[in-house]
Amino acid sequence: MSGGPGSSPAVTPGRTPRAAKVLPISGFPEYLPADRIVEQRFLDVIRETFELHGFASIETRSIEPIDRLSSQGEDADKEIYAVSRLGGGEDDSRWGLHFDMTVPFARYVLENAGKLSFPFRRYQIQKAWRGERPQEGRYREFTQADIDVVDVGELAPHFEAEMPLVVADVFGRFPVGDFVIQVNNRKIPEGFYLAIGLDDVIGTLRIIDKLDKIGPVKVAAMLVAAGATTEQAAQCLALASIRTPDLSFVDRVRDLGVSHPILAEGLESLAGVITAGMEHAPGRVVADLRIARGLDYYTGTVYETQLVGHESWGSFCSGGRYDALASDGRTTYPGVGISIGVSRILGLLFGKGLVTASRSTPAAVLVALNTDEERPRSLAVATALRGRGIPCEVAPSAAKLGRQIRYAERRGIPYVWFPDVGDPHGGGDAVKDIRSGEQVAADASTWDCPADDLHASVTRIAQGPDSARSG
């Protein structure tokens, strides 16, 4: 028998109604508190490093016109999440969630050009959305952290050399392990392809960009299928095989016996980037001529970053130079930028159990509770500690002290504060390091929490000798 309007749902006698099962949505990660601490520490490192290099923060809207988003590559329209109102309206189907930060940033520059000082250095840390198949390290909703330098008309080449130095500083401060920033210049393959008779530069670049995924044999077959001769395909692969940590890549390219003005220009530009890397981030920046970056708008230096020992993960930080992404028809704003895939690298690190937080709460101190009636006394201690920048919480209940200590242990809180319990030498408060068992008399107005314990730390879990680091 069905209930009428306003009636309660039918219930089988003797049974309690069950709530619908809650299921996660694939590709939209949600972290537990300890992992969220890791993410926040990483974002803190990124933000602090970007600002140390003089980049100013901006935030752009989440939606852009779909026609603008879909103009950024042949597959872009497949990745866009459209936005519409349930009630419908004339704006339906016009907007989409941005799938990277570059497109909204280009629009932001055009709209605010009269108010910005150039060269404009910006960083942007935001969510983005991409309609692709979720897998480890790839999500439908994710956080990116971008930096760009944009100028009017001309962009000095030294900015291209600066990008990998900023990235090296970021990953040098966060415990991700050993990493390498691979750099190429799009003018090198462009000039090379033109010199050997391949006019479809973008198409060839897109095929070469698949080397890591499908290998040289299949790439060669794709090149031939696209119109290259067997010899031309072999020459493309010979160029892509060059990788050096120094300037020797220049001679190795010249040894291939191919010359072109665009090729020469690209070699000179890449040499400047590698020279800066050798001086300011030794061992971190390498010339890798297989790096192509398939997006059409890159015109100069391109970057990809990998973790040493985890190359199969692919790149989690990439970017490049673009000469005409932002233009109002009269003025062009060339720029160079690089993007850290925050969710991508953290998802991979979490998935392999390579990083952990020292605790699952920001609190460094748990203020114990003697009785429920004495909660104001414990709260006064907590207020005094917080006023001096020491994160803490008051025990949730006046349970036995052993249970309160176990509560702190489960959350990784290193100290428990005991109000009015005294110590062997007199009355007052005491604080206990529950890791060592050491307990000392303490005053909330003067006690200093050791610096290493004040905030939760992030540690790379050892995978071999000397691989444990903290950040």
Coordinates of C-alpha atoms in Angstrom, one line a residue:
M1 CA 0.0 0.0 0.0
S2 CA 1.6 3.3 -1.1
G3 CA 1.5 6.4 1.1
G4 CA -0.2 9.5 -0.2
P5 CA 1.3 13.0 -0.5
G6 CA 3.0 14.0 2.7
S7 CA 2.9 10.4 4.2
S8 CA 6.0 8.6 5.6
P9 CA 7.7 6.0 3.4
A10 CA 6.5 2.5 3.9
V11 CA 8.5 0.5 6.5
T12 CA 8.6 -3.3 6.9
P13 CA 7.4 -4.1 10.4
G14 CA 10.2 -4.8 12.8
R15 CA 12.9 -3.2 10.6
T16 CA 14.6 0.1 10.7
P17 CA 14.8 2.1 7.4
R18 CA 18.3 1.9 5.9
A19 CA 19.9 5.0 4.4
A20 CA 21.1 4.8 0.9
K21 CA 24.7 3.6 0.6
V22 CA 27.2 6.5 0.2
L23 CA 29.6 5.9 -2.6
P24 CA 32.6 8.0 -3.7
I25 CA 32.6 9.7 -7.1
S26 CA 35.5 8.5 -9.2
G27 CA 38.1 11.1 -10.0
F28 CA 37.2 13.5 -7.2
P29 CA 39.7 12.8 -4.4
E30 CA 39.0 13.6 -0.8
Y31 CA 41.9 13.2 1.7
L32 CA 41.8 12.0 5.3
P33 CA 43.2 14.5 7.9
A34 CA 46.8 13.2 7.8
D35 CA 47.0 13.4 4.0
R36 CA 45.4 16.8 4.0
I37 CA 48.2 18.0 6.3
V38 CA 50.7 16.7 3.7
E39 CA 48.8 18.6 1.0
Q40 CA 48.7 21.8 3.0
R41 CA 52.4 21.7 3.8
F42 CA 53.1 21.2 0.1
L43 CA 50.9 24.1 -0.8
D44 CA 52.7 26.2 1.9
V45 CA 56.1 25.3 0.4
I46 CA 54.8 26.2 -3.1
R47 CA 53.3 29.5 -2.1
E48 CA 56.3 30.6 0.0
T49 CA 58.8 29.7 -2.8
F50 CA 56.7 31.4 -5.5
E51 CA 56.6 34.6 -3.4
L52 CA 60.3 34.3 -2.6
H53 CA 60.8 34.6 -6.4
G54 CA 58.6 37.7 -6.6
F55 CA 55.4 36.2 -8.1
A56 CA 52.1 37.8 -7.1
S57 CA 49.0 35.8 -6.4
I58 CA 45.9 36.0 -8.4
E59 CA 42.7 33.9 -8.6
T60 CA 40.5 33.6 -11.7
R61 CA 36.9 32.4 -12.0
S62 CA 36.2 28.7 -12.4
I63 CA 34.2 29.0 -15.7
E64 CA 35.1 30.3 -19.1
P65 CA 33.2 30.4 -22.4
I66 CA 33.3 26.9 -24.0
D67 CA 34.4 28.3 -27.3
R68 CA 37.5 29.8 -25.7
L69 CA 38.3 26.6 -23.8
S70 CA 37.7 24.3 -26.8
S71 CA 40.1 26.4 -29.0
Q72 CA 43.1 25.2 -27.1
G73 CA 43.7 21.9 -28.9
E74 CA 42.0 19.2 -30.9
D75 CA 41.0 17.1 -27.8
A76 CA 40.1 20.0 -25.5
D77 CA 36.3 19.8 -26.2
K78 CA 36.4 16.2 -24.9
E79 CA 37.7 17.3 -21.5
I80 CA 35.4 20.2 -20.8
Y81 CA 32.7 19.9 -18.1
A82 CA 29.8 22.1 -19.2
V83 CA 28.0 24.2 -16.6
S84 CA 24.3 25.0 -16.8
R85 CA 21.4 25.9 -14.4
L86 CA 18.9 23.3 -13.6
G87 CA 16.2 25.8 -14.3
G88 CA 17.5 26.4 -17.8
G89 CA 18.1 29.8 -19.4
E90 CA 19.7 31.6 -22.3
D91 CA 23.2 31.1 -20.9
D92 CA 22.9 27.3 -20.9
S93 CA 25.7 25.4 -22.6
R94 CA 27.8 28.5 -23.0
W95 CA 30.1 28.0 -20.0
G96 CA 32.6 25.3 -19.0
L97 CA 34.8 24.6 -16.1
H98 CA 38.5 25.4 -16.9
F99 CA 40.7 22.4 -17.4
D100 CA 44.0 24.3 -16.7
M101 CA 45.1 27.8 -15.5
T102 CA 46.7 29.0 -18.8
V103 CA 43.5 29.8 -20.7
P104 CA 41.8 31.8 -17.8
F105 CA 45.2 33.5 -17.2
A106 CA 45.5 34.6 -20.8
R107 CA 42.0 36.1 -20.6
Y108 CA 42.8 37.8 -17.3
V109 CA 45.8 39.5 -18.8
L110 CA 43.8 40.8 -21.7
E111 CA 41.0 42.1 -19.5
N112 CA 43.4 43.8 -17.0
A113 CA 46.3 44.8 -19.2
G114 CA 45.8 48.5 -18.4
K115 CA 46.1 47.9 -14.7
L116 CA 49.0 45.5 -14.7
S117 CA 52.7 46.3 -14.5
F118 CA 54.8 44.4 -17.1
P119 CA 56.6 42.1 -17.1
F120 CA 53.8 40.6 -15.0
R121 CA 54.8 37.8 -12.7
R122 CA 51.9 35.8 -11.3
Y123 CA 51.2 32.6 -9.4
Q124 CA 47.9 30.9 -9.2
I125 CA 46.9 27.9 -7.0
Q126 CA 43.4 26.6 -7.8
K127 CA 41.2 23.7 -8.6
A128 CA 40.7 22.6 -12.3
W129 CA 38.4 20.0 -13.8
R130 CA 39.1 17.7 -16.7
G131 CA 36.8 15.0 -18.1
E132 CA 39.2 12.2 -18.6
R133 CA 39.3 8.6 -17.4
P134 CA 40.4 8.6 -13.7
Q135 CA 43.4 6.6 -12.8
E136 CA 46.3 6.7 -10.3
G137 CA 47.6 10.3 -10.4
R138 CA 45.0 11.5 -12.8
Y139 CA 41.7 13.0 -11.6
R140 CA 38.6 14.8 -12.8
E141 CA 39.0 17.5 -10.1
F142 CA 42.5 18.5 -9.1
T143 CA 44.7 21.3 -7.8
Q144 CA 47.3 23.0 -9.9
A145 CA 50.0 25.5 -9.0
D146 CA 51.1 27.7 -11.8
I147 CA 53.7 30.5 -12.4
D148 CA 53.9 32.7 -15.5
V149 CA 55.8 35.7 -16.6
V150 CA 54.1 37.8 -19.3
D151 CA 55.4 40.9 -21.1
V152 CA 54.2 43.2 -23.9
G153 CA 55.4 42.5 -27.4
E154 CA 58.8 40.9 -26.4
L155 CA 59.8 38.5 -23.6
A156 CA 63.4 38.4 -22.5
P157 CA 64.9 34.9 -22.8
H158 CA 66.2 34.8 -19.3
F159 CA 62.7 34.3 -18.0
E160 CA 62.7 30.9 -19.8
A161 CA 65.8 30.0 -17.8
E162 CA 64.2 31.1 -14.5
M163 CA 61.2 28.7 -14.6
P164 CA 63.1 25.5 -13.8
L165 CA 65.1 27.2 -11.0
V166 CA 61.8 28.0 -9.2
V167 CA 60.7 24.5 -9.6
A168 CA 64.0 23.1 -8.3
D169 CA 63.6 25.3 -5.2
V170 CA 60.1 24.0 -4.6
F171 CA 61.0 20.3 -4.8
G172 CA 64.2 20.8 -3.0
R173 CA 62.2 22.0 0.0
F174 CA 59.6 19.2 -0.1
P175 CA 60.4 15.6 0.6
V176 CA 59.6 14.1 -2.8
G177 CA 63.0 12.4 -3.3
D178 CA 65.4 12.9 -6.3
F179 CA 63.9 14.7 -9.3
V180 CA 65.0 16.0 -12.7
I181 CA 63.6 18.8 -14.8
Q182 CA 63.8 18.0 -18.5
V183 CA 64.1 20.9 -20.9
N184 CA 63.8 21.2 -24.7
N185 CA 63.1 24.1 -27.1
R186 CA 60.4 23.7 -29.7
K187 CA 62.5 25.5 -32.2
I188 CA 65.0 22.6 -32.2
P189 CA 62.7 19.9 -33.5
E190 CA 60.8 22.5 -35.7
G191 CA 64.0 23.6 -37.5
F192 CA 65.2 20.0 -37.6
Y193 CA 62.0 18.7 -39.1
L194 CA 61.8 21.4 -41.7
A195 CA 65.5 20.8 -42.6
I196 CA 64.8 17.1 -43.4
G197 CA 61.7 17.8 -45.3
L198 CA 58.9 17.3 -42.8
D199 CA 56.5 20.3 -43.0
D200 CA 53.8 19.1 -40.5
V201 CA 55.8 20.2 -37.5
I202 CA 52.9 20.1 -35.0
G203 CA 51.7 16.6 -36.2
T204 CA 55.3 15.3 -35.9
L205 CA 55.7 16.8 -32.4
R206 CA 52.5 15.1 -31.3
I207 CA 53.7 11.8 -32.4
I208 CA 57.2 12.2 -30.8
D209 CA 55.4 13.3 -27.6
K210 CA 54.1 9.6 -27.4
L211 CA 57.6 8.2 -27.0
D212 CA 57.4 7.5 -23.3
K213 CA 54.0 5.8 -23.7
I214 CA 54.4 3.6 -26.8
G215 CA 58.2 3.4 -27.4
P216 CA 60.4 4.2 -30.5
V217 CA 59.2 1.3 -32.7
K218 CA 55.6 2.3 -32.6
V219 CA 56.5 6.0 -32.9
A220 CA 58.5 5.3 -36.0
A221 CA 55.6 3.4 -37.5
M222 CA 53.2 6.3 -36.7
L223 CA 55.6 8.8 -38.4
V224 CA 55.8 6.7 -41.5
A225 CA 52.0 6.3 -41.5
A226 CA 51.8 10.2 -41.3
G227 CA 53.9 10.6 -44.4
A228 CA 57.5 10.5 -43.3
T229 CA 60.1 8.2 -45.0
T230 CA 61.8 5.5 -43.0
E231 CA 65.0 7.6 -43.1
Q232 CA 63.1 10.7 -41.8
A233 CA 61.6 8.7 -39.0
A234 CA 65.0 7.4 -38.0
Q235 CA 66.4 11.0 -38.0
C236 CA 63.5 12.2 -35.8
L237 CA 64.2 9.4 -33.3
A238 CA 68.0 10.2 -33.4
L239 CA 67.2 13.8 -32.4
A240 CA 64.8 12.7 -29.7
S241 CA 67.4 10.3 -28.2
I242 CA 69.7 13.2 -27.2
R243 CA 69.8 13.8 -23.4
T244 CA 72.6 15.6 -21.6
P245 CA 73.1 17.3 -18.2
D246 CA 75.4 19.9 -19.8
L247 CA 76.0 21.8 -23.1
S248 CA 77.2 18.7 -25.0
F249 CA 73.7 18.3 -26.6
V250 CA 74.7 21.2 -29.0
D251 CA 77.5 19.2 -30.6
R252 CA 75.5 16.0 -30.6
V253 CA 72.7 17.7 -32.6
R254 CA 75.3 19.2 -35.0
D255 CA 76.8 15.8 -35.4
L256 CA 73.5 14.7 -37.0
G257 CA 74.5 16.8 -40.0
V258 CA 71.3 18.9 -40.2
S259 CA 71.2 22.7 -40.2
H260 CA 68.5 25.3 -40.3
P261 CA 68.2 28.9 -38.9
I262 CA 65.3 28.0 -36.6
L263 CA 67.3 25.0 -35.3
A264 CA 70.3 27.2 -34.6
E265 CA 68.1 29.6 -32.7
G266 CA 66.6 26.9 -30.6
L267 CA 70.0 25.4 -29.7
E268 CA 71.2 28.8 -28.5
S269 CA 68.1 29.4 -26.4
L270 CA 68.3 26.0 -24.8
A271 CA 72.0 26.4 -24.1
G272 CA 71.1 29.5 -22.0
V273 CA 68.6 27.6 -19.9
I274 CA 71.0 24.7 -19.3
T275 CA 73.8 27.1 -18.4
A276 CA 71.6 28.7 -15.8
G277 CA 70.6 25.3 -14.5
M278 CA 74.2 24.1 -14.2
E279 CA 75.0 27.2 -12.2
H280 CA 72.0 27.5 -9.9
A281 CA 70.5 24.0 -9.7
P282 CA 73.3 21.6 -10.6
G283 CA 72.1 18.1 -11.5
R284 CA 68.5 19.1 -11.6
V285 CA 68.1 20.5 -15.1
V286 CA 68.9 18.4 -18.2
A287 CA 68.5 18.9 -21.9
D288 CA 66.2 16.2 -23.2
L289 CA 65.3 16.6 -26.9
R290 CA 62.4 14.1 -26.8
I291 CA 60.3 16.5 -24.7
A292 CA 57.8 17.9 -27.1
R293 CA 54.6 19.0 -25.2
G294 CA 51.8 18.4 -27.7
L295 CA 49.9 21.6 -27.1
D296 CA 49.9 23.9 -30.1
Y297 CA 50.6 27.2 -28.3
Y298 CA 54.1 26.4 -27.1
T299 CA 56.7 28.2 -29.2
G300 CA 60.0 28.0 -27.3
T301 CA 61.4 26.3 -24.2
V302 CA 59.3 23.4 -22.9
Y303 CA 59.6 21.6 -19.5
E304 CA 58.7 18.3 -17.9
T305 CA 59.6 17.1 -14.4
Q306 CA 60.0 13.5 -13.2
L307 CA 60.9 11.7 -10.0
V308 CA 64.1 9.6 -10.4
G309 CA 63.2 6.0 -10.0
H310 CA 59.6 6.7 -10.8
E311 CA 59.9 7.7 -14.4
S312 CA 56.9 5.5 -15.3
W313 CA 54.7 8.0 -13.5
G314 CA 55.4 10.6 -16.2
S315 CA 55.6 14.3 -15.7
F316 CA 53.9 16.1 -12.7
C317 CA 55.3 19.5 -13.5
S318 CA 55.4 20.9 -17.0
G319 CA 55.0 24.0 -19.1
G320 CA 56.7 26.2 -21.7
R321 CA 57.0 29.4 -23.6
Y322 CA 54.1 30.8 -25.7
D323 CA 54.3 33.8 -28.0
A324 CA 50.7 34.4 -28.9
L325 CA 48.4 32.8 -26.5
A326 CA 47.2 36.2 -25.2
S327 CA 46.5 38.8 -27.9
D328 CA 43.8 41.4 -28.5
G329 CA 44.6 41.8 -32.2
R330 CA 46.7 44.8 -31.7
T331 CA 49.0 43.9 -28.8
T332 CA 50.5 40.5 -28.2
Y333 CA 51.5 39.3 -24.7
P334 CA 54.2 36.6 -24.9
G335 CA 54.9 34.6 -21.8
V336 CA 56.5 31.6 -20.2
G337 CA 55.0 29.4 -17.5
I338 CA 55.2 26.2 -15.6
S339 CA 52.5 24.2 -13.7
I340 CA 52.9 21.8 -10.8
G341 CA 50.2 19.1 -10.8
V342 CA 49.7 19.2 -7.0
S343 CA 47.0 16.5 -6.9
R344 CA 48.9 14.4 -9.4
I345 CA 52.1 14.1 -7.5
L346 CA 50.4 13.8 -4.1
G347 CA 48.1 11.0 -5.4
L348 CA 51.1 9.1 -6.7
L349 CA 53.1 9.6 -3.4
F350 CA 50.1 8.6 -1.3
G351 CA 49.3 5.6 -3.5
K352 CA 52.8 4.2 -3.1
G353 CA 53.0 5.1 0.6
L354 CA 56.0 7.4 0.1
V355 CA 55.1 10.3 2.3
T356 CA 53.4 10.7 5.7
A357 CA 52.5 13.3 8.2
S358 CA 53.8 13.2 11.7
R359 CA 50.3 13.5 13.1
S360 CA 46.7 13.8 11.9
T361 CA 45.9 17.0 13.7
P362 CA 47.6 20.4 13.9
A363 CA 47.5 20.2 17.7
A364 CA 51.0 19.9 19.4
V365 CA 49.5 19.7 22.9
L366 CA 46.5 18.0 24.4
V367 CA 45.4 19.8 27.6
A368 CA 44.1 17.1 29.9
L369 CA 40.8 17.5 31.8
N370 CA 40.7 16.5 35.5
T371 CA 36.9 16.8 35.8
D372 CA 34.2 18.2 33.7
E373 CA 33.8 21.0 36.3
E374 CA 37.4 22.0 35.7
R375 CA 37.0 22.5 32.0
P376 CA 37.3 26.3 32.4
R377 CA 40.8 25.8 34.0
S378 CA 41.9 23.6 31.1
L379 CA 40.5 26.0 28.6
A380 CA 42.4 28.9 30.2
V381 CA 45.7 26.9 29.7
A382 CA 44.7 26.2 26.0
T383 CA 44.0 29.9 25.5
A384 CA 47.3 30.9 26.9
L385 CA 49.2 28.4 24.7
R386 CA 47.3 29.5 21.6
G387 CA 48.0 33.1 22.4
R388 CA 51.7 32.2 22.1
G389 CA 51.2 30.4 18.8
I390 CA 51.2 26.9 20.1
P391 CA 48.3 24.8 18.5
C392 CA 46.5 22.7 21.1
E393 CA 43.1 21.2 22.0
V394 CA 41.4 20.4 25.2
A395 CA 40.5 16.7 25.9
P396 CA 37.0 15.9 24.8
S397 CA 36.0 14.4 28.2
A398 CA 37.3 13.9 31.7
A399 CA 38.2 10.3 31.2
K400 CA 40.9 8.5 33.0
L401 CA 44.3 10.1 32.3
G402 CA 45.5 6.9 30.6
R403 CA 42.6 7.2 28.1
Q404 CA 43.3 10.9 27.5
I405 CA 47.0 10.0 26.8
R406 CA 45.9 7.3 24.4
Y407 CA 43.6 9.8 22.7
A408 CA 46.7 12.0 22.1
E409 CA 48.8 9.0 20.9
R410 CA 46.2 8.0 18.3
R411 CA 46.4 11.4 16.7
G412 CA 50.2 11.8 17.0
I413 CA 49.9 14.7 19.5
P414 CA 53.4 14.8 21.2
Y415 CA 52.6 16.6 24.5
V416 CA 49.9 16.2 27.1
W417 CA 49.4 19.1 29.6
F418 CA 48.2 18.3 33.1
P419 CA 46.7 21.3 34.9
D420 CA 47.2 21.5 38.7
V421 CA 48.8 18.1 39.1
G422 CA 52.2 19.4 40.1
D423 CA 55.5 17.6 39.9
P424 CA 57.9 15.9 42.5
H425 CA 59.2 19.4 43.5
G426 CA 56.1 21.4 43.9
G427 CA 52.6 22.3 42.7
G428 CA 51.4 23.9 39.5
D429 CA 51.0 22.4 36.0
A430 CA 53.1 19.8 34.2
V431 CA 53.6 18.8 30.6
K432 CA 54.6 15.3 29.4
D433 CA 56.3 14.3 26.2
I434 CA 54.4 11.1 25.7
R435 CA 57.0 9.7 23.3
S436 CA 59.8 9.7 25.8
G437 CA 57.8 9.8 29.0
E438 CA 59.6 12.9 30.3
Q439 CA 57.4 15.1 32.4
V440 CA 58.4 18.5 33.7
A441 CA 56.7 21.4 35.5
A442 CA 55.4 24.0 33.1
D443 CA 53.7 27.4 32.9
A444 CA 51.5 28.1 30.0
S445 CA 52.7 31.7 29.8
T446 CA 56.4 30.7 29.4
W447 CA 56.6 27.1 28.2
D448 CA 58.0 26.8 24.7
C449 CA 57.1 23.9 22.4
P450 CA 60.2 22.6 20.7
A451 CA 60.3 23.9 17.1
D452 CA 60.3 20.5 15.5
D453 CA 57.1 19.6 17.3
L454 CA 55.2 22.9 16.9
H455 CA 53.7 22.0 13.6
A456 CA 53.0 18.6 11.9
S457 CA 55.9 17.6 9.7
V458 CA 56.0 15.7 6.4
T459 CA 58.4 12.8 6.0
R460 CA 59.4 10.8 3.0
I461 CA 59.2 7.1 3.9
A462 CA 62.5 5.4 3.4
Q463 CA 62.7 3.3 0.2
G464 CA 66.4 2.7 0.5
P465 CA 69.6 4.1 2.0
D466 CA 69.4 7.8 2.9
S467 CA 66.0 8.3 1.3
A468 CA 64.2 9.6 4.4
R469 CA 63.8 13.4 4.4
S470 CA 61.5 15.8 6.2
G471 CA 59.7 19.0 5.1

